[in-house]
Coordinates of C-alpha atoms in Angstrom, one line a residue:
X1 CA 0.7 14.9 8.7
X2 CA 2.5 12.0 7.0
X3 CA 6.2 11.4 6.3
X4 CA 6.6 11.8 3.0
X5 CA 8.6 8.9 1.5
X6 CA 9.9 7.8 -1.6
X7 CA 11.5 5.1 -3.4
X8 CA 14.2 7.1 -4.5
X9 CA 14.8 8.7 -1.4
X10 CA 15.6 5.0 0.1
X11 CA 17.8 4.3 -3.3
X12 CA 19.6 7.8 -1.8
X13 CA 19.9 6.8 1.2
X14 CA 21.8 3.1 0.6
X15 CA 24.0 5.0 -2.4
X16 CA 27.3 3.7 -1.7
X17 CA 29.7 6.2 0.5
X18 CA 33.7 6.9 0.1
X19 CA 35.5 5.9 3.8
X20 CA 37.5 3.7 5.7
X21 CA 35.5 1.5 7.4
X22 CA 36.2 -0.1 10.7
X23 CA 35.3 -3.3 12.0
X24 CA 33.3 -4.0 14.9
X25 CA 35.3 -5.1 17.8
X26 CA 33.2 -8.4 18.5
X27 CA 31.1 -8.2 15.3
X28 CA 29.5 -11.8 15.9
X29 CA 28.3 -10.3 19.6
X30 CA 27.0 -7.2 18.7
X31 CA 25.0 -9.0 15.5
X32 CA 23.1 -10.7 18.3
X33 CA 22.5 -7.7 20.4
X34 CA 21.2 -6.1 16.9
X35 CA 19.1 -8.7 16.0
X36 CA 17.4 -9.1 19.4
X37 CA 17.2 -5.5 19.9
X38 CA 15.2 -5.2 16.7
X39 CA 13.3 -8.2 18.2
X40 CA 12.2 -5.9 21.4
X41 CA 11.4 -3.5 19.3
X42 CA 8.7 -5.8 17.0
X43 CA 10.4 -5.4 13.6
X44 CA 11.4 -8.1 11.8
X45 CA 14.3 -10.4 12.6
X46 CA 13.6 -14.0 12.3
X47 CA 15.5 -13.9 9.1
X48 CA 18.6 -12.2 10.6
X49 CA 18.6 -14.7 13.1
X50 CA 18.7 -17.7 10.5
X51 CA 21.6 -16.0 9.0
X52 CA 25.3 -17.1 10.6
X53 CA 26.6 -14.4 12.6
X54 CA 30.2 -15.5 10.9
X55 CA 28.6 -15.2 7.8
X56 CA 28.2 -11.4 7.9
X57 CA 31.5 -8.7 9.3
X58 CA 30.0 -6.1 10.9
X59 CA 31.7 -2.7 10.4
X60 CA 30.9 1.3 10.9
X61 CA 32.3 4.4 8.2
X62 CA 31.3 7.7 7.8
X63 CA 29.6 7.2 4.8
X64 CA 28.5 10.3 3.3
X65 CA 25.2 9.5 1.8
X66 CA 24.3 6.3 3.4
X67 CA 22.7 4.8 6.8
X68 CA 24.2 1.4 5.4
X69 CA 25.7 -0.5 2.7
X70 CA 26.0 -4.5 2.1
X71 CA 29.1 -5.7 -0.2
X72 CA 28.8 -8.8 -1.0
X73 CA 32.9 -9.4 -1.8
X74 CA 33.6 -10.3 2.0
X75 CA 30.1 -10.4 2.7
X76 CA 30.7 -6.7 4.3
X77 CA 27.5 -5.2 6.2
X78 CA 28.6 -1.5 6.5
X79 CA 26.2 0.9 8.5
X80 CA 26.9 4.7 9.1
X81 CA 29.0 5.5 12.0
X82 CA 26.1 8.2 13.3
X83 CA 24.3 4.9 13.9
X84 CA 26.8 3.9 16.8
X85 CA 26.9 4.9 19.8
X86 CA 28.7 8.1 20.9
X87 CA 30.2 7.9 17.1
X88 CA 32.4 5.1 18.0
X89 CA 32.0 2.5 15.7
X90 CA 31.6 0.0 18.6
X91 CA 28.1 -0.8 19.3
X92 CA 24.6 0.0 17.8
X93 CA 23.0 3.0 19.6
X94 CA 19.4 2.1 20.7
X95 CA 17.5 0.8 18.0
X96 CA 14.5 3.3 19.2
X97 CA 17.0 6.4 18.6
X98 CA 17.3 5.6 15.4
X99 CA 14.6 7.3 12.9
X100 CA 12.3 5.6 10.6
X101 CA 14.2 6.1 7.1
X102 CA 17.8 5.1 8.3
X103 CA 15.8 1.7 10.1
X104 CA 14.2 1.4 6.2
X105 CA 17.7 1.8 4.4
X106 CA 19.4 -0.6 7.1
X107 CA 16.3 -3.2 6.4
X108 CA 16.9 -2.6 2.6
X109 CA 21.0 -3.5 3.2
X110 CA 19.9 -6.4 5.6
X111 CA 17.7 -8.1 3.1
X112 CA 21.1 -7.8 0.5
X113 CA 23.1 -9.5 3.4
X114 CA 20.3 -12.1 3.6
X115 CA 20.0 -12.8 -0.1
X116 CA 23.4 -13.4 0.1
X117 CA 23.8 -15.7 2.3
X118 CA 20.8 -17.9 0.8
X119 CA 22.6 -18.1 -2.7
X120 CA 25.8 -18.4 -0.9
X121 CA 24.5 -21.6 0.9
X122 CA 22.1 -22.6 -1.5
X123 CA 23.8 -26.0 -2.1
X124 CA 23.9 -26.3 1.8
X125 CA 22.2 -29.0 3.6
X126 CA 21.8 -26.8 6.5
X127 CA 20.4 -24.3 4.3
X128 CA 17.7 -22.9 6.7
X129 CA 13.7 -23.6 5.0
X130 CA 13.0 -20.4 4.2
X131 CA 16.3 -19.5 3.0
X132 CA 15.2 -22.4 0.9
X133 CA 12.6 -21.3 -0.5
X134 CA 13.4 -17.6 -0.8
X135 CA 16.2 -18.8 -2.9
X136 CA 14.3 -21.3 -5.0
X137 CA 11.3 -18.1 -5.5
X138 CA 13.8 -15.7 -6.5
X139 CA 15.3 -18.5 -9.1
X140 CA 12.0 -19.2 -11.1
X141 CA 10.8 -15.4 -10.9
X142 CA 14.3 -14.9 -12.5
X143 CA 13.4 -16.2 -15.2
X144 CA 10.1 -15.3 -16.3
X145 CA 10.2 -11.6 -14.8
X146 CA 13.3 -10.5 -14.9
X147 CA 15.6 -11.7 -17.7
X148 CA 13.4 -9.4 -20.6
X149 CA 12.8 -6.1 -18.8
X150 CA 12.1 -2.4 -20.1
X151 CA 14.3 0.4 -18.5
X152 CA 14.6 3.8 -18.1
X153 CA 16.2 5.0 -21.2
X154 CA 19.8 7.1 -20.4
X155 CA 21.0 8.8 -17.2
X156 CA 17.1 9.7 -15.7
X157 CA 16.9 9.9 -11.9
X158 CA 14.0 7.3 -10.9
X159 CA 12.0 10.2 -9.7
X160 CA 11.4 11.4 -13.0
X161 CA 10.7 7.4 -14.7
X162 CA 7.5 8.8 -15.7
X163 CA 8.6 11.4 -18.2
X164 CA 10.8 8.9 -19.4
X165 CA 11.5 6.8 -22.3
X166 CA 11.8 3.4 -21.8
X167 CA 13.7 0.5 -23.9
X168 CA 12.7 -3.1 -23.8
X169 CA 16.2 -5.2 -22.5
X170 CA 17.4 -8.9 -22.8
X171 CA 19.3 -9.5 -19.4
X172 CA 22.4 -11.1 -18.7
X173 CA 22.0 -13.7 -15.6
X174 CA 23.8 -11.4 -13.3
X175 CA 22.1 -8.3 -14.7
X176 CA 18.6 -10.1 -14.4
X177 CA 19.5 -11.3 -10.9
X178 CA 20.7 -7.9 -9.3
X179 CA 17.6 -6.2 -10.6
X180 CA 15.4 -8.7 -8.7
X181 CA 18.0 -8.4 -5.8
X182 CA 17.2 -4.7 -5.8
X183 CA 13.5 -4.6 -6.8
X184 CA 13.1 -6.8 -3.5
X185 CA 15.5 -4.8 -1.3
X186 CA 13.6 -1.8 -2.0
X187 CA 10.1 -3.3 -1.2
X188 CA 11.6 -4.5 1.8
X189 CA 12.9 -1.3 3.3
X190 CA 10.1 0.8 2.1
X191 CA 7.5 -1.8 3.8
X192 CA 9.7 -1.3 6.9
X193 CA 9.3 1.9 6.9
X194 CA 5.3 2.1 5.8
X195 CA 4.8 0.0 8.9
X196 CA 6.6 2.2 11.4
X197 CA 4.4 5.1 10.3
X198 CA 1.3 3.2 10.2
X199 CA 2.4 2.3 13.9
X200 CA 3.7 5.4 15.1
X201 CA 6.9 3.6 15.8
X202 CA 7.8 0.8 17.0
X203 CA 5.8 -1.7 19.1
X204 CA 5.1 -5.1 19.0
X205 CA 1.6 -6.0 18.3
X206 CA -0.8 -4.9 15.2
X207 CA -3.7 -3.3 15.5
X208 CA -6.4 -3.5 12.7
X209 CA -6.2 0.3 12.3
X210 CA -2.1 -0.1 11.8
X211 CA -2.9 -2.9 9.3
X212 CA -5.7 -1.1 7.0
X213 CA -3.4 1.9 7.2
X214 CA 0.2 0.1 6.1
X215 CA -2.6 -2.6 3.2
X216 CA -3.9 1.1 1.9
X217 CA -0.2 2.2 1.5
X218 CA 0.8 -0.6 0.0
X219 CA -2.2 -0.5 -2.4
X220 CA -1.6 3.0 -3.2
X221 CA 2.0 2.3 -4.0
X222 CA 1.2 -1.2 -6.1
X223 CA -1.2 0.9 -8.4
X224 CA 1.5 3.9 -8.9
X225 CA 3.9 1.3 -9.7
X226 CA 6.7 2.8 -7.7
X227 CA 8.4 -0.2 -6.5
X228 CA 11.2 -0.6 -8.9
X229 CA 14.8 -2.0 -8.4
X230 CA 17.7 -1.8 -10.8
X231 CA 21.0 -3.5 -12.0
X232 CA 24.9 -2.6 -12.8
X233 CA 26.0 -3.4 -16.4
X234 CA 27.3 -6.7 -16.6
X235 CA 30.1 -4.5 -19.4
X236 CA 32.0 -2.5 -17.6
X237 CA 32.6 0.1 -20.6
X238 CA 28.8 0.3 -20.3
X239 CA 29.0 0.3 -16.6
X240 CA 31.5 3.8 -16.7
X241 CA 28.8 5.3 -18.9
X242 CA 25.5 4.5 -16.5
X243 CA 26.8 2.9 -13.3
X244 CA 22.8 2.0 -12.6
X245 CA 20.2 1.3 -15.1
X246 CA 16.3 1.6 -13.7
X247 CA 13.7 -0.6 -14.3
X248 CA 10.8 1.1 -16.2
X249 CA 7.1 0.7 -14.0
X250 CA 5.4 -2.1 -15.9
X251 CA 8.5 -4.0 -14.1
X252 CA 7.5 -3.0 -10.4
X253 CA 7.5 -5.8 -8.3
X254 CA 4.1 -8.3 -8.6
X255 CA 1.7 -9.3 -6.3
X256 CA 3.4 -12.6 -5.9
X257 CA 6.6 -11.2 -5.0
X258 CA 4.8 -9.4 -2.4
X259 CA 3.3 -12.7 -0.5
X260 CA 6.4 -14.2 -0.3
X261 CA 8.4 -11.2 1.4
X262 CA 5.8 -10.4 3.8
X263 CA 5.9 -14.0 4.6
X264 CA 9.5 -14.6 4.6
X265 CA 10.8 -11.5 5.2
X266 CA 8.2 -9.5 7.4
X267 CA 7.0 -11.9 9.4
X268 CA 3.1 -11.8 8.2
X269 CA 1.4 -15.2 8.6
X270 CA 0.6 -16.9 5.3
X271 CA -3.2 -16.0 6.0
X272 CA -2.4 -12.0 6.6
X273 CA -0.2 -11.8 3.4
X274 CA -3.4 -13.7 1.1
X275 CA -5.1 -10.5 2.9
X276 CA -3.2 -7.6 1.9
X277 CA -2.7 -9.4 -1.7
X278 CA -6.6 -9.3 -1.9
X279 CA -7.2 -5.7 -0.3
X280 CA -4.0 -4.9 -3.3
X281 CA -6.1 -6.5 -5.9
X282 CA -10.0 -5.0 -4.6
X283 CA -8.3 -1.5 -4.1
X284 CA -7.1 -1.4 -7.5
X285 CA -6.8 -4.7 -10.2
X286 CA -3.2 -5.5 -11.5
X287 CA -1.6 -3.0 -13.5
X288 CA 0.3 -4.7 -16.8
X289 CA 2.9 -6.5 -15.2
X290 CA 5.8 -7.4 -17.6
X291 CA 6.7 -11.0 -17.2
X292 CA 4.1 -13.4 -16.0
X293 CA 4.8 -17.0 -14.1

């Protein structure tokens, strides 16, 4: 039988938590031991090794509803402190102890911490190439998918989108930005996750089974349009009234978002993610899509 897993069971899982956090005593250390770890274990970490290990302060909380949180103010990367070993806030516990939603909702927070950094560096000449270009991507989908938008009309939960009524939106920059931010954080974790159960875990190589398995997921969740990210009001008087406002399904992430995440993000080769945007496509042609480039 198949984990059942939904989109807003990963927006759940990486709602913010109240606690103290606590720092990790070497944070720049145990960022390398995390990032290789995840290494051994095949999932994705070339991009967490591109990003500084000063950029990012590693810290552990008890955070009530959360496996892990990014802030950006302080470029924070908050993870739950049942994630650490012996519940010590010190060092990761084994990477292959740790079960396949919380690995999707740190992924999610990872890919915030990432984004980060390449908007943070952006006018840096050591800006690393596919920071580069991640960057540059997000800047021109900005602005032909994400600055008009429709939206889940009043205080819905995203499970229920469908019965919902939905209101076409004019962006602010910052509004526009955060709801790509989001919209790419979720595909991230929930493709994480998709491949760890289309693997039975962790291991490092693919086999064509795993693949077909993890392109029909992905298929299946293209077509349903599921996908979706959201933003904070740029007002805060609207932002006490609906801290988060939901992006409606005709704005679930496109095709061409897709490619470029599974390339710079997952680690496909260029030729595997033209594959899975083709089996995407045959399995069922684009649903309207609002915002074309």
């Amino acid at each position: 039988m198949k984990t059942i897993f939904t989109v807003s069971l990963l927006v759940l899982l990486s709602l913010p938590g109240s606690s103290t956090a606590v720092r990790v005593p070497d944070s720049q250390a145990e960022w390398r031991h995390l990032t290789t770890e995840l290494a051994d274990a095949g999932l994705p970490s070339r991009f967490l090794k591109l990003l500084p290990r000063e950029f990012v302060q590693l810290e552990f909380a008890d955070l009530k509803t959360a496996a892990a949180e990014y802030h950006p103010d302080g470029h924070r990367m908050v993870f739950n402190l049942a994630l650490s070993e012996g519940n010590e806030g010190r060092r990761f516990r084994p990477i292959r102890n740790i079960g396949n939603q919380e690995l999707a909702t740190m992924y999610h927070e990872l890919f915030h911490a990432y984004f980060d950094y390449s908007d943070y560096a952006a006018d840096s000449a050591g800006l690393p190439v596919e920071a580069a270009r991640l960057h540059a991507e997000a800047k021109r989908l900005l602005a032909c998918r994400y600055m008009v938008v429709d939206v889940v009309a009043g205080p819905v939960q995203k499970a229920h989108q469908r019965n919902s009524r939905f209101e076409r939106r004019r962006l602010s920059e910052s509004e526009g930005w955060d709801a790509l931010n989001e919209t790419w954080g979720v595909f991230v974790g929930w493709a994480v996750w998709s491949k760890l159960e289309a693997t039975n875990r962790l291991r490092t190589t693919w086999e064509w089974e795993a693949v077909e398995d993890f392109w029909n997921r992905l298929a299946e969740a293209y077509g349903d349009r599921t996908l979706t990210g959201y933003f904070e009001p740029a007002d805060p008087q609207a932002r006490r009234v609906l801290p988060r406002v939901y992006l409606a399904p005709n704005n679930a992430i496109s095709v061409e978002e897709i490619v470029l995440l599974l390339e710079v993000i997952l680690e496909d080769s260029p030729r595997l993610a033209s594959m899975a945007a083709r089996w995407i496509v045959a399995n069922d042609p684009e649903p309207v899509r609002l915002g074309s480039c």
